[in-house]
């Protein structure tokens, strides 16, 4: 979790999306069929809204094939909805949000824009007990917790992030989505947007392609178990947090870390605190108690005053910039491709 929720500039994201810097797909995919005019809607949020802060957790690396922020401030998101593939474009125009969508999932995506952008979130429920969090909330009034209503699109990349560096996980996600996904509907060719495979598509990926993506058997097996019961897992998007956590953790290989990372996005769960993370306990400990060596138990104790809002508290800590200095070399990425 640590480090993935800091906002990126439009320039950084646009640079990362340039074709010569993106990894080439392993096979050619046919371009998306020409689309007609998009379906559109406008929505006025009930308060300040920062699209970068709200949508940032959906971005899986600088060249995520399902997500783009471009230099003009618009955000593009390609996903697989219950109605089929869809592409959503969002832009802030003064106090309004302009949305356009393409593909079979267009109407579903437009109907979900308010929830996606935190309309169901209640920032006022958070009462800061530390000066750092009070200041950060004051400086980031546009932070809201998103809710996609889609479980598998967050679960699969979260599984890929288990026990590896984020760079390794991002490369695997890019490789698999570009190779086995489909081009996103709408005018997305220049952006290189793709929709991730459906459950059957994930299930049909050969073992050697997981190997080429540098995904070990434990993670690939977890994903294959999950996609076999994808419909039941998607039901977790409408459950309360305890029931949703239980539903996801019925799958071997999905534990507290993965389920929390998933439900933070699919359910907008403000209390889905990430436990089992390599860095987060030390970041929380450093910010709230000047203890960079804190473990999960101490982190949860420090977050006790924020019961019901512990995920929001950790988001604010990460956005505060108060993180301990690195004192060890970066973890060396593993490579199973040539084994």
Backbone as numpy.savetxt, mean C-alpha at the origin, in Angstrom:
# Nx Ny Nz CAx CAy CAz Cx Cy Cz
7.21 -1.87 7.47 6.39 -0.67 7.47 7.25 0.58 7.47
8.31 0.57 8.29 9.09 1.77 8.50 9.61 2.34 7.19
9.40 3.65 6.99 9.93 4.33 5.81 9.03 4.32 4.61
7.96 3.51 4.63 7.15 3.42 3.42 6.02 4.44 3.39
5.85 5.21 4.47 4.75 6.14 4.52 5.21 7.58 4.45
6.50 7.83 4.25 6.98 9.18 4.07 6.58 9.67 2.69
6.09 10.91 2.58 5.65 11.39 1.27 6.82 11.56 0.31
6.56 11.34 -0.96 7.56 11.55 -2.01 7.15 12.75 -2.85
8.14 13.41 -3.43 7.81 14.54 -4.28 7.38 14.06 -5.64
6.65 14.92 -6.34 6.21 14.57 -7.68 7.41 14.35 -8.59
8.47 15.15 -8.39 9.65 15.00 -9.24 10.30 13.64 -9.04
10.43 13.21 -7.76 11.03 11.90 -7.50 10.22 10.79 -8.12
8.89 10.87 -7.98 8.05 9.81 -8.51 8.06 9.81 -10.02
8.02 10.98 -10.63 8.04 11.03 -12.08 9.35 10.49 -12.62
10.48 10.83 -11.94 11.77 10.32 -12.39 11.80 8.80 -12.29
11.25 8.27 -11.21 11.27 6.81 -11.03 10.44 6.10 -12.07
9.45 6.80 -12.64 8.56 6.16 -13.59 9.07 6.22 -15.02
10.24 6.86 -15.26 10.74 6.96 -16.61 11.03 5.58 -17.18
10.70 5.34 -18.46 10.86 4.01 -19.02 12.26 3.45 -18.91
13.30 4.32 -19.08 14.66 3.77 -19.09 15.12 3.36 -17.70
14.36 3.74 -16.65 14.75 3.35 -15.30 13.91 2.21 -14.78
12.81 1.90 -15.42 11.96 0.81 -14.95 12.46 -0.51 -15.50
12.35 -1.55 -14.67 12.78 -2.87 -15.12 11.91 -3.35 -16.26
12.52 -3.89 -17.29 11.76 -4.34 -18.46 10.96 -5.58 -18.13
9.71 -5.66 -18.60 8.94 -6.88 -18.35 9.56 -8.06 -19.05
9.31 -9.22 -18.49 9.92 -10.43 -19.04 9.26 -10.87 -20.33
8.08 -10.37 -20.59 7.44 -10.71 -21.85 6.63 -9.52 -22.30
6.33 -9.47 -23.57 5.53 -8.38 -24.10 4.06 -8.66 -23.83
3.36 -7.60 -23.44 1.93 -7.72 -23.27 1.25 -6.81 -24.27
0.13 -7.26 -24.78 -0.59 -6.46 -25.77 -1.07 -5.17 -25.14
-1.00 -4.04 -25.86 -1.49 -2.79 -25.30 -2.97 -2.86 -25.03
-3.40 -2.08 -24.06 -4.82 -2.06 -23.73 -5.63 -1.56 -24.91
-6.82 -2.09 -25.05 -7.69 -1.66 -26.12 -8.06 -0.19 -25.95
-8.26 0.54 -27.06 -8.64 1.95 -26.95 -9.89 2.10 -26.08
-9.88 3.11 -25.24 -10.99 3.34 -24.34 -11.77 4.55 -24.79
-13.05 4.57 -24.45 -13.88 5.73 -24.69 -13.63 6.77 -23.62
-14.47 7.79 -23.56 -14.29 8.81 -22.54 -14.44 8.22 -21.14
-13.75 8.78 -20.17 -13.82 8.21 -18.82 -15.13 8.55 -18.13
-15.46 7.76 -17.12 -16.52 8.13 -16.20 -15.89 9.11 -15.20
-16.62 10.11 -14.77 -16.05 11.13 -13.90 -16.96 11.45 -12.72
-16.38 12.02 -11.71 -17.13 12.58 -10.60 -16.27 13.59 -9.87
-16.91 14.46 -9.12 -16.20 15.38 -8.23 -16.66 15.12 -6.81
-15.74 15.34 -5.89 -16.06 15.15 -4.48 -15.34 16.21 -3.67
-16.05 16.78 -2.70 -15.46 17.78 -1.82 -15.24 17.16 -0.45
-14.01 16.98 -0.03 -13.74 16.37 1.28 -14.22 17.27 2.41
-14.49 16.69 3.56 -15.01 17.48 4.69 -13.97 18.34 5.37
-12.72 18.20 5.02 -11.66 18.99 5.64 -10.40 18.94 4.80
-9.28 19.41 5.32 -8.02 19.39 4.57 -7.68 17.98 4.12
-7.13 17.88 2.92 -6.80 16.56 2.38 -5.54 16.67 1.54
-4.52 15.90 1.90 -3.26 15.84 1.17 -3.22 14.51 0.44
-3.38 14.54 -0.88 -3.44 13.30 -1.65 -2.16 12.48 -1.50
-1.02 13.13 -1.42 0.23 12.38 -1.26 0.25 11.59 0.02
-0.17 12.23 1.12 -0.17 11.54 2.40 -1.20 10.42 2.44
-2.37 10.66 1.87 -3.44 9.68 1.94 -3.13 8.47 1.07
-2.70 8.70 -0.17 -2.51 7.62 -1.12 -1.14 6.97 -1.05
-0.20 7.60 -0.35 1.16 7.09 -0.30 1.29 5.63 0.09
0.52 5.13 1.07 0.67 3.72 1.45 0.36 2.73 0.34
-0.30 3.15 -0.73 -0.60 2.23 -1.83 0.59 2.05 -2.76
1.56 2.88 -2.64 2.71 2.87 -3.56 3.75 1.86 -3.09
4.02 0.85 -3.92 4.99 -0.19 -3.58 6.27 0.05 -4.37
6.99 1.08 -3.95 8.25 1.39 -4.60 8.12 2.45 -5.67
9.24 3.03 -6.09 9.23 4.15 -7.03 8.76 3.80 -8.43
8.77 2.52 -8.81 8.32 2.14 -10.15 7.18 1.13 -10.06
6.34 1.28 -9.06 5.19 0.40 -8.89 4.32 0.44 -10.15
4.10 -0.70 -10.81 3.32 -0.68 -12.05 1.83 -0.46 -11.84
1.37 -0.38 -10.58 -0.05 -0.15 -10.33 -0.33 1.25 -9.81
0.71 2.09 -9.67 0.51 3.39 -9.03 1.49 4.41 -9.60
1.00 5.60 -9.87 1.87 6.68 -10.33 1.40 8.02 -9.76
2.36 8.84 -9.38 2.12 10.26 -9.18 2.94 10.99 -10.22
2.32 11.84 -11.00 3.03 12.51 -12.07 3.24 13.98 -11.71
4.05 14.64 -12.51 4.53 15.97 -12.16 3.42 17.01 -12.05
2.30 16.80 -12.71 1.21 17.78 -12.63 0.35 17.60 -11.38
0.75 16.68 -10.51 0.03 16.49 -9.25 -1.12 15.51 -9.31
-1.30 14.81 -10.43 -2.35 13.81 -10.52 -1.82 12.45 -10.08
-2.72 11.64 -9.57 -2.39 10.31 -9.09 -3.17 9.29 -9.91
-2.48 8.25 -10.33 -3.07 7.18 -11.12 -2.96 5.87 -10.35
-4.04 5.12 -10.38 -4.08 3.86 -9.64 -4.79 2.82 -10.49
-4.11 1.70 -10.74 -4.69 0.60 -11.51 -4.94 -0.56 -10.57
-6.13 -1.11 -10.60 -6.45 -2.16 -9.65 -7.50 -3.10 -10.23
-7.74 -4.18 -9.51 -8.74 -5.16 -9.91 -9.89 -5.10 -8.91
-11.02 -4.61 -9.36 -12.19 -4.42 -8.51 -13.11 -5.64 -8.62
-14.15 -5.73 -7.79 -15.12 -6.82 -7.95 -15.83 -6.81 -9.30
-15.81 -5.66 -9.99 -16.43 -5.55 -11.31 -15.45 -5.75 -12.45
-14.17 -5.90 -12.13 -13.16 -6.08 -13.16 -12.06 -5.04 -13.06
-11.11 -5.06 -14.00 -10.00 -4.11 -13.95 -10.48 -2.68 -14.08
-9.77 -1.78 -13.44 -10.12 -0.37 -13.54 -8.91 0.51 -13.27
-8.96 1.70 -13.83 -7.93 2.71 -13.62 -8.60 3.96 -13.07
-8.01 4.53 -12.03 -8.56 5.72 -11.38 -7.52 6.83 -11.42
-7.96 8.01 -11.85 -7.09 9.20 -11.83 -7.70 10.21 -10.86
-6.87 10.72 -9.96 -7.33 11.68 -8.96 -6.47 12.93 -9.01
-7.11 14.08 -8.84 -6.38 15.35 -8.82 -7.13 16.31 -7.92
-6.37 17.11 -7.16 -6.97 18.14 -6.32 -7.10 19.42 -7.12
-8.29 19.98 -7.11 -8.57 21.25 -7.78 -9.20 22.19 -6.77
-8.33 22.95 -6.09 -8.82 23.78 -5.00 -9.29 22.88 -3.86
-10.53 23.08 -3.44 -11.07 22.26 -2.35 -11.75 21.00 -2.87
-11.80 20.82 -4.18 -12.49 19.67 -4.76 -11.48 18.61 -5.22
-11.96 17.39 -5.27 -11.19 16.29 -5.85 -11.89 15.88 -7.14
-11.14 15.92 -8.23 -11.66 15.47 -9.52 -11.20 14.05 -9.77
-12.14 13.17 -10.10 -11.83 11.77 -10.33 -12.30 11.35 -11.71
-11.50 10.54 -12.39 -11.87 9.94 -13.67 -11.47 8.48 -13.62
-12.27 7.64 -14.27 -12.00 6.20 -14.20 -12.32 5.54 -15.53
-11.58 4.48 -15.82 -11.74 3.72 -17.06 -11.87 2.24 -16.72
-12.44 1.49 -17.65 -12.49 0.04 -17.53 -13.76 -0.47 -16.89
-13.91 -1.80 -16.85 -15.12 -2.40 -16.25 -15.31 -2.00 -14.78
-14.23 -1.70 -14.09 -14.34 -1.33 -12.67 -14.50 0.15 -12.43
-14.75 0.94 -13.48 -14.78 2.40 -13.34 -15.84 2.86 -12.35
-17.07 2.38 -12.50 -18.13 2.83 -11.60 -17.84 2.45 -10.15
-17.30 1.25 -9.94 -16.96 0.81 -8.58 -15.90 1.73 -7.99
-14.90 2.07 -8.77 -13.84 2.94 -8.28 -14.36 4.33 -7.95
-15.20 4.88 -8.81 -15.73 6.22 -8.55 -16.62 6.24 -7.32
-17.42 5.20 -7.15 -18.27 5.14 -5.97 -17.44 5.07 -4.69
-16.24 4.50 -4.78 -15.40 4.35 -3.60 -14.43 5.47 -3.35
-14.47 6.54 -4.14 -13.52 7.64 -3.97 -13.57 8.24 -2.57
-14.75 8.57 -2.03 -14.74 9.14 -0.67 -14.09 8.22 0.36
-14.45 6.93 0.34 -13.85 6.00 1.31 -12.34 5.88 1.07
-11.94 5.80 -0.19 -10.52 5.70 -0.51 -9.75 6.87 0.09
-10.33 8.05 0.06 -9.65 9.26 0.50 -9.96 9.62 1.96
-10.48 8.66 2.71 -10.60 8.85 4.14 -11.88 9.49 4.63
-12.96 9.43 3.83 -14.22 10.01 4.28 -14.75 9.31 5.53
-14.44 8.02 5.68 -14.91 7.26 6.84 -13.96 7.37 8.02
-12.83 8.02 7.81 -11.84 8.18 8.87 -12.24 9.34 9.78
-11.85 9.25 11.03 -12.16 10.31 12.00 -10.88 10.77 12.67
-10.17 11.72 12.05 -8.92 12.19 12.64 -9.10 12.80 14.03
-10.29 13.33 14.30 -10.52 13.97 15.59 -10.58 12.96 16.73
-10.70 11.68 16.39 -10.71 10.66 17.45 -9.33 10.48 18.06
-8.32 11.02 17.41 -6.95 10.90 17.90 -6.65 12.05 18.86
-6.27 11.73 20.08 -5.91 12.74 21.08 -4.43 12.59 21.39
-3.58 13.49 20.92 -2.14 13.34 21.15 -1.78 13.48 22.62
-0.94 12.57 23.08 -0.45 12.60 24.46 1.02 12.98 24.52
1.63 13.16 23.36 3.03 13.54 23.30 3.15 14.79 22.42
4.04 15.67 22.79 4.20 16.92 22.05 4.59 16.66 20.61
5.44 15.66 20.38 5.86 15.34 19.01 4.67 15.01 18.13
3.74 14.22 18.62 2.59 13.84 17.83 1.64 15.01 17.64
1.51 15.85 18.65 0.65 17.03 18.51 1.20 17.97 17.44
2.51 18.17 17.43 3.11 19.05 16.43 3.00 18.45 15.03
3.24 17.16 14.93 3.17 16.52 13.61 1.75 16.57 13.06
0.76 16.31 13.89 -0.62 16.39 13.41 -0.95 17.81 12.97
-0.45 18.80 13.70 -0.70 20.20 13.32 -0.07 20.52 11.97
1.11 19.95 11.72 1.82 20.24 10.46 1.30 19.41 9.29
0.57 18.36 9.56 0.05 17.48 8.51 -1.47 17.38 8.60
-2.17 18.50 8.46 -3.63 18.46 8.63 -4.34 17.65 7.55
-3.67 17.38 6.45 -4.31 16.65 5.36 -4.19 15.15 5.46
-3.66 14.62 6.57 -3.51 13.17 6.72 -4.85 12.54 7.07
-5.28 11.59 6.26 -6.42 10.73 6.56 -6.03 9.30 6.21
-6.67 8.35 6.87 -6.38 6.95 6.62 -7.29 6.44 5.52
-6.68 5.97 4.44 -7.44 5.51 3.28 -8.13 4.18 3.56
-9.11 3.88 2.72 -9.79 2.57 2.78 -10.10 2.14 1.36
-9.40 1.10 0.88 -9.61 0.65 -0.50 -10.79 -0.29 -0.64
-11.12 -1.04 0.42 -12.17 -2.05 0.32 -11.73 -3.29 -0.44
-10.42 -3.40 -0.71 -9.87 -4.53 -1.46 -8.75 -5.16 -0.65
-8.88 -6.44 -0.37 -7.92 -7.13 0.49 -6.74 -7.68 -0.29
-7.00 -8.42 -1.37 -5.92 -9.14 -2.05 -4.87 -8.21 -2.63
-5.27 -7.04 -3.10 -4.29 -6.13 -3.71 -3.28 -5.62 -2.69
-3.62 -5.62 -1.41 -2.66 -5.24 -0.37 -2.03 -6.46 0.29
-2.75 -7.57 0.32 -2.21 -8.76 0.97 -1.04 -9.34 0.20
-1.16 -9.46 -1.12 -0.09 -10.11 -1.90 1.23 -9.35 -1.80
1.26 -8.02 -2.04 2.56 -7.35 -1.88 3.06 -7.35 -0.44
2.15 -7.42 0.54 2.61 -7.51 1.93 3.28 -8.84 2.19
2.76 -9.91 1.61 3.42 -11.21 1.74 4.80 -11.16 1.09
4.90 -10.53 -0.06 6.19 -10.41 -0.74 7.21 -9.65 0.11
6.74 -8.81 1.02 7.64 -8.01 1.85 8.08 -8.73 3.11
7.61 -9.95 3.33 7.97 -10.69 4.54 9.47 -11.05 4.53
10.16 -10.65 5.59 11.53 -11.13 5.87 12.55 -10.77 4.78
12.26 -9.76 3.97 13.23 -9.33 2.96 13.30 -7.81 3.00
14.27 -7.24 2.30 14.34 -5.80 2.19 13.19 -5.29 1.31
12.82 -4.04 1.52 11.74 -3.49 0.70 12.13 -3.46 -0.78
13.40 -3.21 -1.07 13.83 -3.19 -2.47 13.61 -4.54 -3.13
13.93 -5.63 -2.42 13.70 -6.97 -2.96 12.22 -7.19 -3.22
11.39 -6.80 -2.27 9.94 -7.00 -2.42 9.39 -6.17 -3.57
9.86 -4.92 -3.69 9.37 -4.07 -4.77 9.75 -4.64 -6.13
10.97 -5.16 -6.25 11.37 -5.75 -7.53 10.51 -6.97 -7.87
10.23 -7.79 -6.87 9.38 -8.96 -7.12 7.98 -8.54 -7.57
7.41 -7.56 -6.89 6.07 -7.05 -7.26 6.06 -6.53 -8.69
7.07 -5.72 -9.04 7.14 -5.19 -10.40 7.22 -6.32 -11.43
8.11 -7.27 -11.17 8.31 -8.36 -12.13 7.03 -9.15 -12.33
6.38 -9.54 -11.27 5.21 -10.41 -11.36 4.00 -9.69 -11.97
3.80 -8.44 -11.58 2.64 -7.70 -12.12 2.83 -7.39 -13.59
4.04 -6.98 -13.98 4.27 -6.68 -15.39 4.21 -7.92 -16.26
4.66 -9.03 -15.73 4.72 -10.24 -16.55 3.38 -10.95 -16.61
2.64 -10.96 -15.52 1.42 -11.77 -15.47 0.15 -10.94 -15.31
0.30 -9.64 -15.09 -0.87 -8.77 -15.05 -1.28 -8.36 -16.45
-2.18 -7.39 -16.52 -2.67 -6.90 -17.81 -2.52 -5.38 -17.87
-2.30 -4.82 -19.06 -2.22 -3.36 -19.16 -3.49 -2.71 -18.61
-3.31 -1.63 -17.89 -4.45 -0.97 -17.25 -5.34 -0.30 -18.29
-6.65 -0.28 -18.06 -7.56 0.41 -18.98 -7.26 1.91 -19.01
-7.65 2.54 -20.10 -7.51 3.99 -20.21 -6.21 4.42 -20.84
-5.94 5.72 -20.82 -4.74 6.28 -21.46 -3.51 6.12 -20.58
-3.10 4.87 -20.38 -2.03 4.59 -19.41 -0.76 4.04 -20.04
-0.71 3.97 -21.36 0.44 3.33 -22.02 1.75 4.02 -21.65
1.76 5.36 -21.66 3.01 6.08 -21.36 3.40 5.91 -19.90
2.44 5.70 -19.03 2.73 5.50 -17.62 3.17 4.08 -17.32
2.86 3.14 -18.21 3.22 1.75 -18.00 2.43 1.08 -16.89
1.20 1.53 -16.67 0.39 0.97 -15.59 -0.15 -0.41 -15.96
-0.15 -1.30 -14.98 -0.70 -2.64 -15.14 -1.63 -2.96 -13.99
-2.58 -3.83 -14.26 -3.47 -4.37 -13.24 -2.92 -5.72 -12.82
-2.88 -5.98 -11.53 -2.32 -7.25 -11.05 -3.18 -8.42 -11.53
-2.63 -9.62 -11.57 -3.41 -10.79 -12.00 -4.62 -11.03 -11.09
-5.61 -11.73 -11.62 -6.71 -12.19 -10.79 -6.25 -13.43 -10.02
-7.07 -13.95 -9.09 -6.61 -15.11 -8.30 -6.15 -16.29 -9.15
-6.87 -16.57 -10.24 -6.45 -17.69 -11.10 -5.10 -17.38 -11.74
-4.90 -16.12 -12.14 -3.63 -15.75 -12.73 -2.46 -15.94 -11.78
-2.65 -15.58 -10.51 -1.60 -15.82 -9.52 -1.35 -17.32 -9.35
-2.44 -18.09 -9.33 -2.31 -19.53 -9.11 -1.60 -20.23 -10.26
-1.64 -19.65 -11.46 -1.05 -20.27 -12.64 0.41 -19.89 -12.86
0.97 -19.03 -12.01 2.38 -18.65 -12.18 3.26 -19.86 -11.91
4.12 -20.26 -12.85 4.98 -21.44 -12.64 6.00 -21.21 -11.54
6.45 -22.29 -10.96 7.40 -22.19 -9.85 8.68 -21.46 -10.25
9.13 -21.67 -11.51 10.38 -21.04 -11.91 10.24 -19.52 -12.06
9.01 -19.04 -12.29 8.83 -17.59 -12.38 8.88 -16.94 -10.99
8.38 -17.63 -9.98 8.57 -17.13 -8.63 10.07 -17.06 -8.32
10.79 -18.07 -8.77 12.24 -18.11 -8.55 12.92 -16.93 -9.25
12.52 -16.66 -10.49 13.10 -15.53 -11.23 12.79 -14.20 -10.55
11.64 -14.14 -9.88 11.27 -12.92 -9.17 11.96 -12.82 -7.81
12.80 -13.81 -7.48 13.52 -13.84 -6.21 12.57 -14.00 -5.03
11.49 -14.77 -5.25 10.52 -15.05 -4.19 10.70 -16.50 -3.75
11.01 -16.70 -2.49 11.26 -18.05 -2.00 9.96 -18.84 -1.89
10.10 -20.14 -1.66 8.95 -21.04 -1.65 7.98 -20.71 -0.52
8.48 -20.22 0.59 7.59 -19.92 1.71 6.61 -18.81 1.35
7.13 -17.74 0.75 6.24 -16.63 0.39 5.33 -16.99 -0.77
5.86 -17.65 -1.78 5.00 -18.01 -2.91 3.91 -18.98 -2.48
4.24 -19.93 -1.60 3.23 -20.87 -1.12 2.14 -20.16 -0.33
2.52 -19.14 0.45 1.52 -18.37 1.19 0.57 -17.67 0.24
1.11 -17.07 -0.82 0.26 -16.39 -1.80 -0.66 -17.38 -2.49
-0.14 -18.54 -2.85 -0.98 -19.55 -3.52 -2.09 -20.05 -2.61
-1.80 -20.20 -1.32 -2.86 -20.60 -0.39 -3.92 -19.51 -0.28
-3.47 -18.25 -0.28 -4.41 -17.14 -0.14 -5.32 -16.98 -1.36
-4.77 -17.10 -2.56 -5.60 -16.87 -3.74 -6.64 -17.97 -3.93
-6.40 -19.14 -3.35 -7.39 -20.21 -3.46 -8.67 -19.87 -2.69
-8.55 -19.01 -1.69 -9.73 -18.61 -0.90 -9.88 -17.09 -0.96
-9.56 -16.51 -2.11 -9.56 -15.05 -2.25 -10.91 -14.44 -1.91
-11.99 -15.09 -2.34 -13.32 -14.52 -2.09 -13.59 -14.41 -0.59
-13.21 -15.43 0.17 -13.43 -15.38 1.61 -12.53 -14.33 2.27
-11.32 -14.18 1.77 -10.44 -13.17 2.34 -10.94 -11.77 2.03
-11.50 -11.56 0.85 -12.04 -10.23 0.51 -13.16 -9.82 1.46
-13.86 -10.79 2.03 -14.93 -10.47 2.98 -14.39 -9.73 4.21
-13.11 -9.87 4.49 -12.52 -9.20 5.65 -12.59 -7.69 5.53
-12.74 -7.17 4.31 -12.79 -5.72 4.10 -14.01 -5.08 4.76
-15.03 -5.87 5.06 -16.24 -5.33 5.69 -16.35 -5.74 7.16
-15.33 -6.38 7.70 -15.37 -6.86 9.08 -14.74 -5.85 10.03
-15.12 -5.95 11.30 -14.41 -5.21 12.33 -12.99 -5.76 12.44
-12.10 -4.95 12.99 -10.68 -5.30 12.99 -10.38 -6.65 13.62
-10.88 -6.99 14.79 -10.51 -8.30 15.37 -10.93 -9.47 14.48
-12.16 -9.40 13.93 -12.62 -10.48 13.06 -11.82 -10.53 11.77
-11.48 -9.36 11.22 -10.70 -9.32 9.99 -9.31 -9.90 10.19
-8.68 -9.57 11.31 -7.36 -10.13 11.61 -7.43 -11.65 11.73
-8.47 -12.13 12.40 -8.63 -13.58 12.54 -8.83 -14.25 11.20
-9.65 -13.64 10.34 -9.90 -14.23 9.03 -8.62 -14.36 8.23
-7.81 -13.33 8.18 -6.59 -13.39 7.39 -5.59 -14.38 7.98
-5.52 -14.45 9.31 -4.51 -15.29 9.93 -4.89 -16.77 9.96
-6.04 -17.11 9.42 -6.37 -18.52 9.22 -5.49 -19.16 8.15
-4.89 -18.33 7.29 -4.03 -18.83 6.22 -2.62 -19.02 6.76
-2.06 -20.23 6.71 -0.67 -20.43 7.14 0.27 -19.51 6.37
1.14 -18.83 7.09 2.07 -17.90 6.47 1.63 -16.45 6.59
0.37 -16.23 7.01 -0.11 -14.86 7.24 -0.23 -14.67 8.75
0.62 -13.81 9.29 0.63 -13.57 10.72 0.23 -12.15 11.05
0.50 -11.71 12.27 0.09 -10.36 12.70 0.67 -9.24 11.84
1.95 -9.38 11.44 2.57 -8.31 10.65 1.84 -8.14 9.31
1.67 -9.24 8.58 1.07 -9.18 7.25 -0.38 -8.75 7.32
-1.13 -9.28 8.27 -2.55 -8.93 8.35 -2.73 -7.46 8.72
-1.89 -6.93 9.62 -1.99 -5.52 9.97 -1.65 -4.63 8.77
-0.56 -4.96 8.07 -0.18 -4.17 6.90 -1.29 -4.17 5.85
-1.99 -5.27 5.72 -3.07 -5.37 4.74 -4.27 -4.56 5.16
-4.71 -4.72 6.40 -5.94 -4.09 6.86 -5.79 -2.59 7.08
-4.57 -2.13 7.27 -4.36 -0.68 7.30 -4.83 -0.04 6.00
-4.67 -0.74 4.89 -5.02 -0.21 3.59 -6.44 -0.60 3.16
-6.77 -1.86 3.31 -8.08 -2.31 2.82 -9.22 -1.82 3.69
-9.00 -1.71 4.99 -10.07 -1.35 5.92 -9.92 0.04 6.53
-8.80 0.69 6.27 -8.56 1.99 6.91 -8.54 1.88 8.41
-7.99 0.78 8.94 -8.08 0.46 10.36 -7.11 1.31 11.17
-7.61 2.25 11.97 -6.70 3.15 12.70 -5.95 2.49 13.84
-6.38 1.28 14.25 -5.71 0.61 15.36 -4.91 -0.61 14.93
-4.76 -0.81 13.62 -4.03 -1.98 13.12 -2.54 -1.71 13.21
-2.00 -1.81 14.41 -0.59 -1.51 14.63 0.26 -2.68 14.12
1.36 -2.35 13.48 2.24 -3.37 12.91 3.20 -3.89 13.96
3.05 -5.17 14.31 4.00 -5.82 15.21 4.83 -6.82 14.41
6.05 -7.06 14.87 6.94 -7.97 14.16 7.79 -7.27 13.12
7.76 -5.93 13.09 8.56 -5.19 12.12 9.98 -5.02 12.65
10.94 -5.07 11.76 12.34 -4.98 12.15 12.69 -3.61 12.71
12.11 -2.55 12.14 12.52 -1.19 12.49 11.51 -0.43 13.35
10.23 -0.70 13.20 9.21 0.16 13.81 9.32 0.27 15.33
9.54 -0.84 16.08 9.64 -0.66 17.54 10.74 0.33 17.94
11.89 0.25 17.28 12.97 1.17 17.59 12.62 2.60 17.25
11.88 2.81 16.16 11.48 4.16 15.77 10.50 4.73 16.79
9.50 3.93 17.17 8.53 4.38 18.17 9.22 4.61 19.51
10.08 3.67 19.90 10.79 3.83 21.17 11.65 5.08 21.19
12.35 5.34 20.09 13.20 6.52 20.01 12.37 7.79 20.08
11.22 7.82 19.39 10.40 9.03 19.33 9.71 9.32 20.65
9.24 8.30 21.32 8.41 8.52 22.51 9.15 8.32 23.83
10.28 7.59 23.82 10.97 7.32 25.09 12.48 7.38 24.96
12.97 7.88 23.82 14.42 7.96 23.59 15.10 6.61 23.78
14.42 5.55 23.31 14.97 4.19 23.41 14.90 3.53 22.05
15.98 3.59 21.32 15.99 3.03 19.98 16.06 1.51 19.98
16.25 0.90 21.15 16.34 -0.55 21.25 15.03 -1.18 21.72
13.94 -0.43 21.66 12.65 -0.96 22.10 12.25 -2.16 21.25
11.54 -3.11 21.88 11.00 -4.24 21.16 9.49 -4.08 21.02
8.82 -5.09 20.46 7.38 -4.98 20.25 6.63 -4.74 21.55
7.06 -5.42 22.62 6.35 -5.28 23.89 6.42 -3.84 24.40
7.61 -3.24 24.33 7.74 -1.86 24.78 7.00 -0.91 23.84
7.06 -1.17 22.53 6.32 -0.33 21.60 4.83 -0.31 21.93
4.26 -1.48 22.17 2.84 -1.55 22.48 2.54 -0.85 23.80
3.46 -0.93 24.76 3.25 -0.22 26.02 3.26 1.28 25.80
4.19 1.76 24.97 4.25 3.20 24.69 3.02 3.69 23.93
2.43 2.80 23.14 1.25 3.19 22.35 -0.06 2.97 23.09
0.02 2.49 24.34 -1.20 2.23 25.11 -2.13 3.44 25.20
-1.60 4.67 25.38 -2.51 5.82 25.44 -3.29 6.05 24.15
-2.86 5.40 23.08 -3.51 5.61 21.77 -4.34 4.40 21.34
-4.76 3.58 22.29 -5.60 2.42 21.97 -6.76 2.87 21.09
-6.96 2.14 20.00 -7.97 2.51 19.02 -7.42 3.36 17.89
-6.24 3.97 18.11 -5.62 4.86 17.12 -4.13 4.60 16.99
-3.70 3.38 17.28 -2.25 3.11 17.32 -1.61 3.17 15.95
-2.32 2.76 14.91 -1.74 2.89 13.57 -1.57 4.36 13.20
-2.55 5.19 13.51 -2.41 6.62 13.21 -1.23 7.20 13.98
-1.05 6.77 15.22 0.07 7.28 16.01 1.40 6.93 15.34
1.53 5.70 14.85 2.79 5.33 14.20 2.98 6.07 12.88
1.89 6.32 12.16 2.02 7.13 10.94 2.56 8.50 11.26
2.03 9.12 12.30 2.49 10.46 12.68 3.94 10.43 13.13
4.34 9.39 13.84 5.74 9.28 14.25 6.65 9.18 13.03
6.26 8.36 12.05 7.08 8.22 10.84 7.14 9.53 10.06
6.05 10.29 10.07 6.02 11.56 9.35 6.74 12.67 10.11
6.99 12.47 11.39 7.63 13.51 12.19 9.10 13.70 11.81
9.69 12.66 11.24 11.12 12.73 10.92 12.01 12.40 12.09
11.44 12.11 13.25 12.27 11.78 14.42 12.54 10.28 14.43
13.53 9.89 13.67 13.91 8.49 13.59 15.38 8.35 13.98
15.75 7.24 14.59 17.15 7.09 15.02 18.10 6.98 13.83
19.30 7.48 14.01 20.31 7.39 12.97 20.72 5.93 12.78
20.98 5.59 11.53 21.43 4.23 11.24 22.80 4.00 11.86
22.96 2.84 12.48 24.26 2.54 13.10 24.82 1.21 12.61
24.25 0.67 11.58 24.75 -0.58 11.00 24.57 -0.52 9.50
25.36 -1.27 8.75 25.18 -1.28 7.29 23.79 -1.76 6.92
23.33 -1.32 5.75 22.05 -1.81 5.25 22.12 -3.32 5.05
20.99 -3.96 5.24 20.92 -5.40 5.04 21.22 -5.73 3.59
22.07 -6.71 3.36 22.39 -7.10 2.00 21.24 -7.90 1.39
20.70 -7.47 0.25 19.59 -8.21 -0.35 20.01 -9.63 -0.71
19.09 -10.56 -0.50 19.36 -11.94 -0.90 19.07 -12.13 -2.38
19.57 -13.24 -2.92 19.36 -13.52 -4.34 19.31 -15.03 -4.53
18.11 -15.54 -4.83 17.97 -16.97 -5.04 17.92 -17.32 -6.53
17.99 -16.30 -7.38 17.78 -16.51 -8.81 18.80 -17.47 -9.39
20.05 -17.37 -8.97 21.11 -18.20 -9.56 21.40 -19.47 -8.77
20.56 -19.74 -7.76 20.79 -20.96 -6.96 20.27 -22.18 -7.68
